[in-house]
C-alpha cells in the first residue's frame, strides 16, 4: 500500500493509458455501429422508403418513419378559415343555372339553405319568388339566390372590406369584420342580402363554434348575411345545399372554366354553354351591368302548373 | 364721444345674455332629462339589436339615415351665410353669421353620432379606420364630414377671438376661472393692426376653403343613395338636389334661432325686421332653386313611367306615401314660397311659423327620399312577414332619433350662454363705419 502512495505518477499514467484504451475501443465500436447503420439504411432502401411528389412537382424519396400526416385544415382555427375563405378555390369560376320550367315551388332549397346556415324562417339566402312580368304573360316560380355578380354593386360600397369577391367568383361576407351599416343591402338590386336584426336562431347552441366565413355560421347579431354558393361544400367537392336538396331538377351547378354543370337532382353533367344555348339562357336584369354568375332558363313548357293560390301574389308586382 | 357711448351700449347689449339665470337652468334640466331618456332607448337597441327598430331586410335604411341626411343638410347653412354671402360682400349678414356658424357646427358635429346609432356593431367603428376602403362613399363621407367639423370649429372660433377678449374685459359677474378661460382663448388679442389683418386673412381663407368642403359633405351624402341602382336614388342630379335642399333646411333653422334670440335675448335692435326680411328673401330664393330640382327629380321619371319608376312615383303621388309627399312638397316648400312673397309675411312672427313648417317639412322630405325607395326593390318582397314590407318606426327608434336633436340644442344652448351670439367687435366696427 505504501509503495502506491510513493508513486502516484506511475499509477496515474497507467490510468491514463487505460482510459485511452477505453475511448479508443469505444470509437472503434461506435464507428462500426455507424457503418452498420449506413449499411442497414442502404439495405432497407427499396422496401422502407417512399416516393413523394413535392408541391413543386419534384419526385423525392423519404424514409417512411420520417413521414407524418399533413395537418388537416383545422376547423377550429379562425385565422386559417378566414384566410382560405377570402382566397377561394383557385382555378374555379362557379356558375349556377336555374331551370324555371322545372320549378314547382317545392321550397326544399330554401329549407336546406336555412338549415345549413342557421337562419330563421323569414331569413332567405335563397327565396322562391312568384313572378309575373306582364298581365298577359304567365306567372312562374323563380328561385333567387345571390347572383354572385362579376360587377357586384354591393362590394365596393362596403367601407371596411367585410364583403368581398373571391377569385372563384363567389361574393362572401365576413361577419367578424362587418360593422352593420347595411350599405351593401341598399346597393343590391336583387334584394339578396339579409341582416341579423336580433339574436340569431341558434345563438346559444352555436356560441362555441369557430366562425367559418364560407358557411357564415355562427350567424351574428348586427351583421349582414347572404348566400355563399355553399362555399364550404364546394371546398369538399360537393354541390351546394340548395342544389342537392331540389327534388325537381331545377338546379345545375358547376365550373365555367370546365364548361360543365351538374344537375343537383339527376347528377347528370352537361356542357354549361350548350345548356344555355339550347334553352335560351339569360341573366336577371342584365341592363344593370352587374354581370350575374347565376343564369336562368326560361319557364318555357312548364312541367308543373302555376298554383291558383299564388296567382294574386305574383300579380302584385305588376304595378 | 357719442360713438364711444354707443360702442359701450352695443357691448353691454350683446354681452347681456352671458349669465346664469333660472330659465337657462330649467331648460338645461329638461334637455338633460330628455337626453337620459333617449340614451336609455339606445341602450335597449345596443342590447337587443336593431330588431327593436321598424327596420327589416327590405327597408334596412329608415329613420336613422333620413335623420343623418337632415343633420348634414342643416349644417350647410354656416357655409352659405358666412362664406358665400360674406365673400360676395353682403353686409346685412353680420349679426347672423355667428348664429349660422353655431347651428352649422352643432348639426355637423352630431351628424356623425346619428350614423353610429344606425350601425349594427357600433363598437367596430374603428374598423372604418383600420380597414377603410377608398372606393366606399362612406369613407368619403367620414373624411369630408370630419374636415367640415374642424373647419366649422375654426370658422366659429377665429372671428370670436376679439369678442373673447371683450368678454374677458367687460363681463364682471363671472368667476375668475371663467374669466381666465376667456383670456386664454382670446390668444393674447390686443387689436393691433397686425392682428386684425391676420384674423381677416384667416377668415377669408377659411371662407374660401369651406365652400367646396360644404358642397362636398352634402354631395357625398347624396351619393350614398345615388351610387346605388335603386329606383328613386339612381339619379344624376342628387348632388345639387341635396345641396339646395340643405340651404332651405338651414335657412329655416336660422330663422327659428333668430326669432328665439331676438325675443329671449332682447336683441330687437340688432336682429331687426330688416334682417328677417332679408332672410325671408334668401329662403324664397333657395326654395325656388330647390323646387326646380324637385320638378326635375319627379317630373322626368313621372313623364316616362318606366316600370319600376312608375311603381315608385305612383306610391308617392297617389299611393301609401302620398299624404306625406304632398304635405311636404306643398306645406314645406310651395306654400312657404308663396306666403313669403307677401311683405306682411316677411316679419318675425309669421316667419317663425313658416320656418317651422319648412324645417319639419325638410325632415320628412328626407324620410320620403329614403323610405319609399327601399319599399320598392326590383324584385317582389315575398315569403316574409308583413312588417318586412311596410316600414313603421318603433317608439325606441323615434326616441333614439330624438337624441341628436337634444344634443344639438344642448350645444347651441351652451355656446350661446358662453359667447355673445352676435359678433360684438364687428358690430361696433360696422357702426363706426356707417357713422363716420
XYZ file of C-alpha atoms in Angstrom:
755
model
C 0.000 0.000 0.000
C 2.808 2.340 0.946
C 4.537 1.808 -2.469
C 1.300 3.014 -4.104
C 1.369 6.121 -2.087
C 5.023 6.721 -3.046
C 4.469 6.503 -6.789
C 1.334 8.380 -7.547
C 2.511 9.474 -11.006
C 3.052 5.932 -12.193
C -0.451 4.949 -11.267
C -1.916 7.943 -12.933
C -0.024 7.145 -16.159
C -1.454 3.637 -16.086
C -4.949 5.029 -15.579
C -4.428 7.395 -18.432
C -3.429 4.600 -20.793
C -6.400 2.586 -19.636
C -8.696 5.464 -20.372
C -7.249 5.948 -23.850
C -7.846 2.311 -24.450
C -11.479 2.635 -23.449
C -12.009 5.701 -25.577
C -10.248 4.077 -28.492
C -12.296 0.935 -28.224
C -15.424 2.996 -27.858
C -14.566 4.932 -31.010
C -13.994 1.802 -32.994
C -17.224 0.288 -31.751
C -19.107 3.499 -32.371
C -17.625 3.874 -35.824
C -18.521 0.363 -36.783
C -22.026 0.945 -35.431
C -22.398 3.966 -37.718
C -21.050 1.938 -40.603
C -23.517 -0.811 -39.800
C -26.271 1.790 -39.619
C -25.406 3.156 -43.042
C -25.279 -0.345 -44.447
C -28.621 -1.076 -42.875
C -30.017 2.163 -44.245
C -28.859 1.294 -47.714
C -30.246 -2.193 -47.446
C -33.723 -1.113 -46.423
C -33.864 1.494 -49.198
C -36.063 -0.418 -51.523
C -38.706 -1.527 -49.084
C -38.794 1.163 -46.344
C -38.630 4.339 -48.378
C -41.477 6.007 -50.161
C -41.638 8.256 -53.172
C -43.409 11.562 -52.731
C -44.323 14.352 -55.072
C -43.486 17.803 -53.705
C -45.614 20.853 -54.209
C -43.028 21.931 -56.780
C -43.800 18.781 -58.760
C -40.455 17.108 -57.934
C -40.305 13.392 -57.220
C -38.429 12.711 -53.968
C -37.790 9.778 -51.661
C -38.046 9.832 -47.899
C -37.862 7.307 -45.130
C -41.226 6.031 -44.094
C -40.597 6.736 -40.432
C -39.971 10.407 -41.258
C -43.424 10.776 -42.683
C -46.152 12.486 -40.764
C -49.626 13.263 -41.958
C -50.086 16.816 -43.253
C -52.055 18.634 -40.579
C -55.633 18.698 -41.789
C -57.274 22.130 -42.141
C -58.087 22.862 -38.567
C -61.753 23.743 -38.448
C -61.175 25.295 -35.063
C -58.542 27.717 -36.344
C -60.239 31.065 -37.107
C -57.192 32.604 -38.801
C -56.932 29.621 -41.151
C -60.633 29.664 -42.003
C -60.553 33.396 -42.634
C -57.515 33.150 -44.891
C -58.728 30.383 -47.150
C -62.251 31.783 -47.038
C -61.019 35.018 -48.563
C -58.793 33.331 -51.128
C -61.350 30.985 -52.615
C -60.718 27.942 -54.769
C -58.005 28.529 -57.342
C -58.829 27.853 -60.979
C -62.591 27.721 -60.446
C -65.297 30.037 -61.744
C -68.533 28.813 -60.203
C -71.803 29.216 -62.066
C -75.366 28.220 -61.360
C -78.110 27.573 -63.890
C -81.722 27.609 -62.715
C -84.250 25.939 -64.976
C -87.519 27.789 -64.361
C -89.511 25.297 -66.412
C -88.897 22.715 -63.682
C -89.547 24.737 -60.511
C -92.802 23.854 -58.793
C -92.200 25.793 -55.609
C -91.246 22.749 -53.526
C -89.004 25.041 -51.445
C -86.676 22.229 -50.422
C -83.818 24.518 -51.496
C -84.949 27.200 -49.043
C -85.289 24.714 -46.205
C -81.876 23.114 -46.830
C -80.252 26.528 -47.020
C -81.854 27.832 -43.847
C -80.911 24.632 -42.082
C -77.271 24.813 -43.183
C -76.812 28.486 -42.396
C -78.866 28.525 -39.186
C -81.413 31.012 -40.475
C -84.832 31.931 -39.209
C -87.891 31.068 -41.353
C -88.130 34.660 -42.633
C -84.430 34.870 -43.457
C -83.698 33.904 -47.037
C -80.340 33.403 -48.667
C -82.409 31.861 -51.419
C -86.030 32.779 -51.932
C -88.516 31.223 -54.332
C -90.461 34.147 -55.790
C -93.785 34.123 -57.536
C -93.168 36.161 -60.652
C -95.187 37.644 -63.438
C -93.774 40.144 -65.940
C -96.910 41.475 -67.596
C -100.648 40.978 -67.316
C -100.859 38.521 -70.191
C -97.671 36.560 -69.666
C -97.834 33.537 -67.399
C -96.791 33.522 -63.788
C -93.888 31.291 -62.775
C -91.771 30.383 -59.766
C -88.288 31.815 -59.622
C -85.708 30.697 -57.063
C -83.475 33.682 -56.370
C -80.126 33.193 -54.647
C -77.393 35.848 -54.588
C -76.385 36.391 -58.211
C -72.665 36.464 -57.299
C -72.223 39.272 -59.790
C -68.901 39.797 -61.523
C -69.550 43.523 -61.162
C -71.170 43.385 -57.739
C -72.756 46.693 -56.629
C -72.595 45.533 -53.008
C -68.826 45.028 -52.749
C -67.271 48.447 -53.494
C -69.694 50.268 -51.177
C -68.550 48.309 -48.123
C -66.427 50.710 -46.053
C -64.422 48.001 -44.295
C -63.844 45.229 -46.855
C -66.178 42.945 -44.923
C -67.831 41.800 -48.122
C -65.592 40.724 -50.951
C -65.413 38.938 -54.295
C -63.181 35.848 -54.471
C -61.136 34.546 -57.386
C -63.652 31.710 -57.893
C -66.440 34.262 -58.393
C -68.147 33.926 -55.025
C -69.191 37.032 -53.082
C -68.899 36.464 -49.340
C -69.499 38.438 -46.159
C -67.164 38.313 -43.171
C -69.250 38.860 -40.064
C -66.129 39.207 -37.935
C -65.450 42.442 -39.834
C -68.935 43.752 -40.691
C -69.906 46.974 -38.893
C -73.596 46.606 -39.747
C -74.032 49.774 -41.857
C -76.171 47.871 -44.408
C -74.879 49.876 -47.363
C -74.484 46.560 -49.223
C -78.134 45.742 -48.521
C -79.148 49.092 -50.012
C -76.851 48.630 -53.001
C -78.001 45.126 -54.019
C -80.617 45.373 -56.801
C -81.637 41.723 -56.276
C -82.557 42.105 -52.577
C -80.199 39.231 -51.902
C -78.792 40.360 -48.595
C -80.307 39.932 -45.166
C -79.425 41.288 -41.762
C -79.407 39.741 -38.316
C -81.776 42.185 -36.657
C -81.773 40.320 -33.356
C -80.139 37.272 -31.790
C -79.581 34.574 -34.420
C -81.701 31.426 -34.360
C -79.055 29.213 -32.746
C -77.390 31.900 -30.629
C -76.942 29.571 -27.634
C -76.083 26.325 -29.464
C -73.561 27.991 -31.764
C -71.758 30.133 -29.271
C -68.711 27.828 -29.029
C -68.402 27.273 -32.777
C -65.480 28.880 -34.566
C -66.702 31.261 -37.244
C -66.491 29.856 -40.761
C -66.708 32.625 -43.352
C -67.563 30.029 -46.025
C -70.661 28.984 -44.097
C -71.332 32.248 -42.257
C -72.029 30.254 -39.123
C -72.376 31.203 -36.356
C -74.607 33.993 -37.571
C -74.008 37.152 -35.609
C -76.447 39.782 -34.407
C -75.940 43.164 -36.078
C -74.214 41.827 -39.185
C -75.211 41.128 -42.760
C -75.671 37.605 -44.100
C -76.085 36.320 -47.623
C -75.996 33.339 -49.994
C -72.492 31.864 -50.203
C -72.934 29.416 -53.102
C -72.228 26.938 -50.271
C -68.515 27.726 -50.426
C -67.867 25.194 -47.639
C -69.447 22.395 -49.693
C -67.555 23.357 -52.838
C -64.310 23.018 -50.885
C -65.342 19.422 -50.176
C -66.209 18.951 -53.857
C -69.912 18.690 -53.120
C -72.802 20.552 -54.700
C -74.401 23.446 -52.793
C -77.072 22.706 -50.187
C -79.926 24.133 -52.256
C -78.795 22.367 -55.433
C -78.609 18.957 -53.749
C -81.913 19.400 -51.970
C -84.021 20.143 -55.061
C -86.331 17.225 -55.916
C -87.298 18.633 -59.316
C -84.036 19.025 -61.208
C -84.191 22.810 -61.209
C -80.543 23.497 -60.427
C -77.349 22.968 -62.339
C -74.093 23.940 -60.701
C -70.516 23.821 -61.922
C -67.378 25.490 -63.130
C -67.420 27.910 -66.034
C -63.746 27.126 -66.754
C -64.594 23.464 -67.269
C -67.748 24.420 -69.184
C -69.578 21.774 -67.189
C -72.526 21.967 -64.841
C -74.112 19.166 -62.847
C -77.803 18.821 -62.147
C -78.348 18.539 -58.397
C -81.224 16.084 -58.714
C -80.224 13.808 -61.598
C -76.450 14.270 -61.052
C -76.220 14.487 -64.810
C -73.336 16.669 -66.005
C -73.843 18.726 -69.142
C -71.997 21.394 -71.114
C -72.705 24.766 -69.474
C -72.665 26.892 -72.637
C -74.625 24.326 -74.608
C -77.279 24.209 -71.902
C -77.703 27.984 -72.152
C -77.604 27.907 -75.918
C -80.198 25.187 -76.308
C -82.608 26.653 -73.779
C -82.365 30.438 -74.217
C -80.444 31.067 -71.019
C -80.381 34.596 -69.621
C -79.426 36.583 -66.512
C -81.605 38.757 -64.280
C -81.716 42.440 -65.190
C -78.652 42.390 -67.421
C -79.249 46.078 -68.191
C -77.887 46.927 -64.732
C -74.474 45.723 -65.803
C -73.960 43.586 -62.717
C -72.873 40.505 -64.719
C -74.500 37.784 -62.620
C -72.993 34.307 -62.286
C -76.477 32.843 -61.900
C -78.203 32.008 -65.183
C -81.839 31.240 -65.803
C -83.546 29.030 -68.341
C -86.973 30.464 -69.222
C -90.181 28.884 -67.857
C -90.972 27.537 -71.304
C -93.210 24.472 -71.409
C -93.517 24.366 -67.640
C -93.782 20.851 -66.358
C -95.979 21.973 -63.466
C -98.877 24.412 -63.454
C -98.602 27.627 -61.508
C -100.761 27.176 -58.444
C -104.019 29.115 -58.370
C -103.449 30.353 -54.815
C -100.173 32.050 -55.759
C -101.532 33.991 -58.718
C -102.606 37.023 -56.760
C -99.220 37.442 -55.115
C -97.419 37.044 -58.429
C -99.561 39.787 -59.963
C -98.912 42.242 -57.114
C -95.640 43.411 -58.564
C -97.159 44.204 -61.958
C -97.980 47.742 -60.854
C -67.767 110.765 -27.593
C -71.169 109.796 -28.778
C -69.657 106.864 -30.656
C -67.894 105.736 -27.556
C -71.049 105.503 -25.513
C -72.779 103.764 -28.414
C -69.986 101.200 -28.521
C -70.415 100.637 -24.810
C -74.125 100.147 -25.283
C -73.553 97.647 -28.059
C -71.103 95.766 -25.869
C -73.384 95.630 -22.879
C -76.405 94.708 -25.002
C -74.647 91.846 -26.687
C -72.952 90.544 -23.566
C -76.136 90.652 -21.515
C -77.103 87.103 -22.353
C -73.905 85.686 -20.884
C -75.038 84.986 -17.374
C -76.737 82.266 -15.449
C -80.460 82.558 -14.949
C -83.298 80.396 -13.857
C -84.775 79.710 -17.277
C -81.379 78.532 -18.518
C -81.087 76.053 -15.661
C -84.632 74.794 -16.177
C -84.096 74.435 -19.915
C -80.829 72.579 -19.398
C -82.610 70.321 -16.924
C -85.310 69.495 -19.473
C -82.697 68.789 -22.124
C -80.676 66.674 -19.701
C -83.666 64.534 -18.725
C -84.688 64.142 -22.381
C -81.186 63.051 -23.256
C -81.175 60.445 -20.497
C -84.483 59.009 -21.749
C -83.200 58.890 -25.335
C -79.942 57.283 -24.248
C -81.887 54.695 -22.308
C -83.691 53.832 -25.545
C -80.305 53.452 -27.199
C -79.135 51.028 -24.505
C -82.143 48.866 -25.386
C -81.046 48.854 -29.014
C -77.455 48.051 -28.031
C -78.635 45.084 -26.004
C -81.371 43.702 -28.235
C -80.009 44.670 -31.648
C -81.520 46.759 -34.428
C -84.550 44.467 -34.288
C -86.035 46.911 -31.781
C -86.490 49.308 -34.692
C -89.022 49.005 -37.511
C -86.187 48.280 -39.931
C -86.111 44.910 -41.694
C -84.308 43.290 -44.616
C -86.016 45.323 -47.355
C -86.361 48.700 -45.659
C -82.978 48.394 -43.988
C -82.317 52.131 -44.013
C -85.030 54.233 -42.455
C -85.348 56.986 -39.917
C -81.696 56.969 -38.862
C -80.411 57.565 -42.361
C -83.109 60.176 -43.048
C -82.088 61.859 -39.806
C -78.427 61.729 -40.770
C -79.143 63.392 -44.105
C -81.179 66.039 -42.315
C -78.366 66.801 -39.877
C -75.785 67.113 -42.618
C -78.238 69.312 -44.528
C -78.844 71.663 -41.611
C -75.108 72.118 -41.123
C -74.578 73.621 -44.580
C -76.077 76.954 -43.592
C -72.837 78.137 -41.983
C -71.142 77.965 -45.340
C -73.997 79.656 -47.210
C -74.347 82.639 -44.885
C -70.805 83.328 -43.786
C -68.823 82.186 -46.788
C -70.993 82.607 -49.878
C -72.812 85.768 -48.788
C -69.789 87.056 -46.864
C -67.443 86.750 -49.808
C -69.988 88.379 -52.075
C -69.891 91.440 -49.837
C -73.325 91.243 -48.168
C -73.157 93.452 -45.072
C -76.513 92.535 -43.557
C -75.297 89.102 -42.510
C -73.053 90.433 -39.695
C -75.474 89.774 -36.806
C -76.463 86.391 -38.253
C -73.070 84.853 -39.022
C -72.388 83.501 -35.560
C -75.887 82.050 -35.213
C -75.393 80.301 -38.543
C -71.967 79.053 -37.537
C -73.168 77.697 -34.205
C -76.032 75.872 -35.935
C -73.629 74.521 -38.544
C -71.123 73.267 -36.008
C -73.757 71.703 -33.741
C -75.506 69.822 -36.549
C -72.293 68.736 -38.260
C -70.724 67.502 -35.033
C -73.802 65.470 -34.112
C -74.377 64.064 -37.634
C -71.572 61.556 -37.078
C -73.313 60.244 -33.969
C -76.565 59.791 -35.892
C -74.857 57.419 -38.292
C -73.291 55.494 -35.405
C -76.764 54.932 -33.945
C -77.676 53.156 -37.198
C -74.772 50.708 -37.016
C -75.303 47.062 -36.120
C -71.869 46.997 -34.490
C -71.016 50.491 -33.240
C -68.127 49.043 -31.225
C -66.476 48.168 -34.525
C -66.361 51.809 -35.598
C -62.582 51.655 -35.620
C -62.766 49.103 -38.455
C -63.573 52.084 -40.656
C -60.102 53.447 -39.956
C -58.312 50.093 -39.773
C -59.773 48.503 -42.911
C -61.219 51.588 -44.637
C -61.572 51.241 -48.379
C -61.346 54.345 -50.511
C -63.939 53.135 -53.012
C -66.738 53.261 -50.436
C -68.741 56.538 -50.321
C -68.974 56.032 -46.552
C -65.241 56.616 -46.290
C -65.599 59.807 -48.354
C -68.400 60.900 -46.070
C -66.434 60.218 -42.888
C -63.475 62.148 -44.280
C -65.319 65.160 -45.540
C -67.663 65.483 -42.540
C -64.652 65.387 -40.204
C -62.940 68.118 -42.233
C -66.137 70.170 -42.205
C -66.495 69.880 -38.426
C -62.900 71.042 -37.957
C -63.294 73.915 -40.423
C -66.594 74.950 -38.859
C -64.936 74.996 -35.432
C -62.257 77.315 -36.771
C -64.870 79.350 -38.589
C -66.689 79.879 -35.327
C -63.581 80.392 -33.241
C -61.403 82.754 -35.269
C -63.944 85.568 -35.693
C -64.674 85.054 -31.995
C -61.151 85.902 -30.810
C -61.693 89.690 -30.464
C -65.015 89.042 -28.750
C -63.431 86.662 -26.252
C -61.083 89.460 -25.246
C -64.097 91.748 -24.837
C -65.780 89.062 -22.720
C -62.707 88.911 -20.517
C -62.547 92.675 -20.153
C -66.199 93.589 -19.849
C -68.065 90.796 -18.103
C -67.721 91.161 -14.366
C -70.294 88.789 -12.939
C -68.318 85.638 -13.708
C -65.872 83.540 -11.733
C -62.125 84.207 -12.078
C -61.764 80.803 -13.723
C -64.240 81.694 -16.458
C -62.502 84.991 -16.941
C -59.179 83.211 -17.247
C -60.604 80.851 -19.868
C -61.777 83.824 -21.914
C -58.304 85.329 -21.676
C -56.640 82.073 -22.630
C -58.905 81.540 -25.633
C -58.519 85.119 -26.820
C -54.917 84.197 -27.669
C -53.447 87.426 -26.359
C -55.616 89.577 -28.591
C -54.709 93.252 -28.440
C -56.440 94.507 -31.528
C -53.232 95.676 -33.181
C -53.342 96.355 -36.879
C -51.188 93.313 -37.486
C -53.544 91.029 -35.523
C -56.616 92.458 -37.226
C -55.067 91.863 -40.630
C -54.083 88.325 -39.684
C -57.553 87.402 -38.448
C -59.151 88.909 -41.566
C -56.815 86.914 -43.753
C -57.574 83.673 -41.914
C -61.318 84.220 -42.046
C -61.067 84.864 -45.757
C -59.005 81.732 -46.314
C -61.492 79.572 -44.385
C -64.408 81.242 -46.185
C -62.994 80.132 -49.484
C -61.913 76.687 -48.396
C -65.143 75.827 -46.588
C -67.278 76.222 -49.738
C -66.042 73.133 -51.591
C -65.938 71.159 -48.330
C -69.556 72.039 -47.528
C -70.635 71.176 -51.060
C -68.611 68.002 -50.570
C -70.348 66.838 -47.402
C -73.783 67.002 -48.853
C -72.875 65.857 -52.321
C -71.152 62.800 -50.879
C -74.119 62.221 -48.577
C -76.377 62.252 -51.636
C -74.065 59.736 -53.291
C -74.768 57.229 -50.525
C -78.033 56.917 -52.446
C -77.121 57.937 -55.975
C -74.295 55.393 -56.089
C -76.838 52.562 -55.928
C -79.032 51.230 -58.730
C -82.264 51.746 -56.848
C -85.328 53.450 -58.231
C -85.690 56.942 -56.805
C -82.000 57.133 -55.869
C -80.373 56.302 -59.183
C -80.271 59.966 -60.195
C -77.579 62.203 -61.628
C -78.914 65.382 -60.011
C -78.850 64.084 -56.446
C -75.787 66.179 -55.523
C -77.185 69.636 -56.330
C -80.685 68.470 -55.341
C -79.409 67.685 -51.840
C -77.222 70.788 -51.545
C -80.053 73.167 -52.430
C -82.396 71.259 -50.153
C -79.836 71.751 -47.416
C -79.898 75.517 -47.893
C -83.678 75.505 -47.459
C -83.345 73.499 -44.219
C -80.577 75.713 -42.884
C -82.324 78.987 -43.674
C -85.400 77.781 -41.823
C -83.215 76.747 -38.888
C -81.510 80.133 -38.750
C -84.830 81.994 -38.893
C -86.157 79.963 -35.959
C -82.983 80.673 -33.982
C -83.086 84.386 -34.886
C -86.634 84.649 -33.620
C -85.705 82.959 -30.389
C -82.650 85.171 -29.778
C -84.443 88.340 -30.763
C -87.135 87.858 -28.170
C -85.411 85.915 -25.411
C -82.118 87.788 -25.524
C -83.841 91.120 -26.226
C -81.806 91.715 -29.360
C -84.518 93.538 -31.307
C -82.103 96.386 -32.085
C -79.689 94.024 -33.762
C -81.802 91.272 -35.290
C -84.186 93.758 -36.854
C -87.149 93.372 -39.180
C -84.716 94.261 -41.927
C -82.669 91.130 -41.183
C -85.764 88.960 -41.048
C -86.892 90.374 -44.358
C -83.521 89.579 -45.884
C -83.563 86.028 -44.504
C -87.103 85.533 -45.829
C -85.949 86.550 -49.289
C -82.974 84.236 -49.039
C -85.306 81.406 -48.045
C -87.519 82.124 -51.048
C -84.522 82.147 -53.354
C -83.100 78.812 -52.177
C -86.593 77.281 -52.037
C -87.220 78.235 -55.660
C -83.966 76.579 -56.691
C -84.905 73.523 -54.652
C -88.373 73.469 -56.207
C -86.740 73.485 -59.613
C -84.683 70.424 -58.698
C -87.784 68.723 -57.308
C -89.548 69.331 -60.565
C -86.706 67.630 -62.422
C -86.429 64.808 -59.935
C -90.118 63.812 -60.076
C -91.359 65.159 -63.399
C -88.840 63.457 -65.642
C -89.306 59.864 -64.410
C -93.010 60.620 -63.856
C -93.386 61.514 -67.521
C -91.721 58.379 -68.810
C -93.121 55.966 -66.222
C -90.569 53.211 -66.688
C -91.770 50.051 -64.971
C -90.084 50.433 -61.589
C -90.079 54.242 -61.629
C -93.809 54.001 -62.185
C -94.299 51.885 -59.056
C -92.289 54.372 -57.040
C -93.893 57.529 -58.466
C -97.340 56.017 -58.136
C -96.717 55.299 -54.481
C -95.554 58.873 -53.856
C -98.196 60.682 -55.883
C -101.309 58.698 -55.049
C -100.228 55.647 -53.040
C -99.155 54.842 -49.484
C -96.834 57.818 -49.103
C -98.974 60.347 -51.000
C -100.251 62.195 -47.948
C -96.767 62.730 -46.579
C -95.348 63.503 -50.010
C -97.840 66.266 -50.803
C -97.766 67.643 -47.262
C -94.003 68.005 -47.563
C -93.952 69.394 -51.089
C -96.806 71.826 -50.604
C -96.600 72.646 -46.893
C -92.830 72.617 -46.695
C -91.959 74.196 -49.998
C -94.641 75.628 -52.312
C -96.877 77.357 -49.780
C -93.942 78.912 -47.847
C -92.592 80.332 -51.127
C -95.949 81.852 -51.988
C -96.534 83.241 -48.495
C -93.115 84.834 -48.258
C -93.746 86.761 -51.458
C -96.008 88.999 -49.365
C -94.245 91.710 -47.413
C -96.502 91.231 -44.389
C -95.371 87.652 -44.106
C -91.709 88.637 -44.062
C -91.916 89.805 -40.453
C -90.676 87.832 -37.436
C -93.845 86.195 -36.172
C -95.313 84.811 -39.434
C -91.801 83.852 -40.464
C -91.374 81.793 -37.334
C -94.364 79.640 -38.228
C -93.360 79.389 -41.871
C -89.797 78.463 -40.910
C -91.036 75.774 -38.517
C -93.219 74.321 -41.303
C -90.245 74.356 -43.677
C -87.949 72.813 -41.061
C -90.334 69.958 -40.227
C -91.121 69.517 -43.912
C -87.404 69.272 -44.606
C -87.068 66.414 -42.127
C -89.952 64.468 -43.643
C -88.591 65.165 -47.122
C -85.517 63.103 -46.195
C -87.815 60.385 -44.932
C -89.650 60.471 -48.273
C -86.356 60.164 -50.108
C -85.086 57.221 -48.043
C -88.044 55.004 -47.164
C -90.330 54.606 -50.243
C -87.371 53.651 -52.439
C -86.487 50.844 -50.060
C -90.079 49.622 -50.110
C -89.823 49.230 -53.895
C -86.962 46.947 -54.822
C -86.770 45.494 -58.336
C -87.875 42.040 -57.225
C -91.049 41.391 -55.262
C -90.930 41.182 -51.467
C -92.343 37.742 -50.667
C -92.258 34.970 -48.083
C -91.659 37.409 -45.235
C -93.926 38.825 -42.509
C -95.924 41.956 -43.255
C -93.638 44.216 -41.213
C -90.860 43.434 -43.711
C -92.926 45.000 -46.476
C -94.157 48.138 -44.760
C -91.824 50.115 -42.544
C -93.205 51.544 -39.326
C -90.697 53.147 -36.947
C -90.931 51.992 -33.344
C -91.036 54.196 -30.258
C -87.490 53.156 -29.319
C -86.295 54.184 -32.764
C -88.085 57.533 -32.579
C -86.548 58.250 -29.178
C -83.068 57.369 -30.416
C -83.608 59.696 -33.369
C -84.648 62.392 -30.955
C -81.349 62.241 -29.061
C -79.319 64.086 -31.717
C -81.784 66.973 -31.624
C -81.416 67.178 -27.862
C -77.642 67.162 -28.283
C -77.790 69.929 -30.880
C -79.976 72.022 -28.596
C -77.553 71.390 -25.728
C -74.588 72.502 -27.802
C -76.392 75.582 -29.103
C -77.724 76.473 -25.653
C -74.332 76.193 -24.002
C -72.499 78.041 -26.763
C -74.996 80.876 -26.727
C -74.544 81.162 -22.962
C -70.776 81.498 -23.094
C -70.189 83.609 -26.165
C -72.008 86.663 -27.492
C -74.458 85.367 -30.067
C -73.938 88.461 -32.216
C -70.344 89.439 -33.041
C -69.536 92.408 -30.767
C -66.365 93.673 -32.368
C -67.753 93.517 -35.898
C -70.994 95.211 -34.915
C -69.053 98.088 -33.342
C -66.791 98.378 -36.369
C -69.741 98.466 -38.715
C -71.461 101.083 -36.602
C -68.355 103.243 -36.651
C -68.030 102.865 -40.410
C -71.599 103.908 -41.072
C -71.440 106.877 -38.647
C -68.142 108.386 -39.712
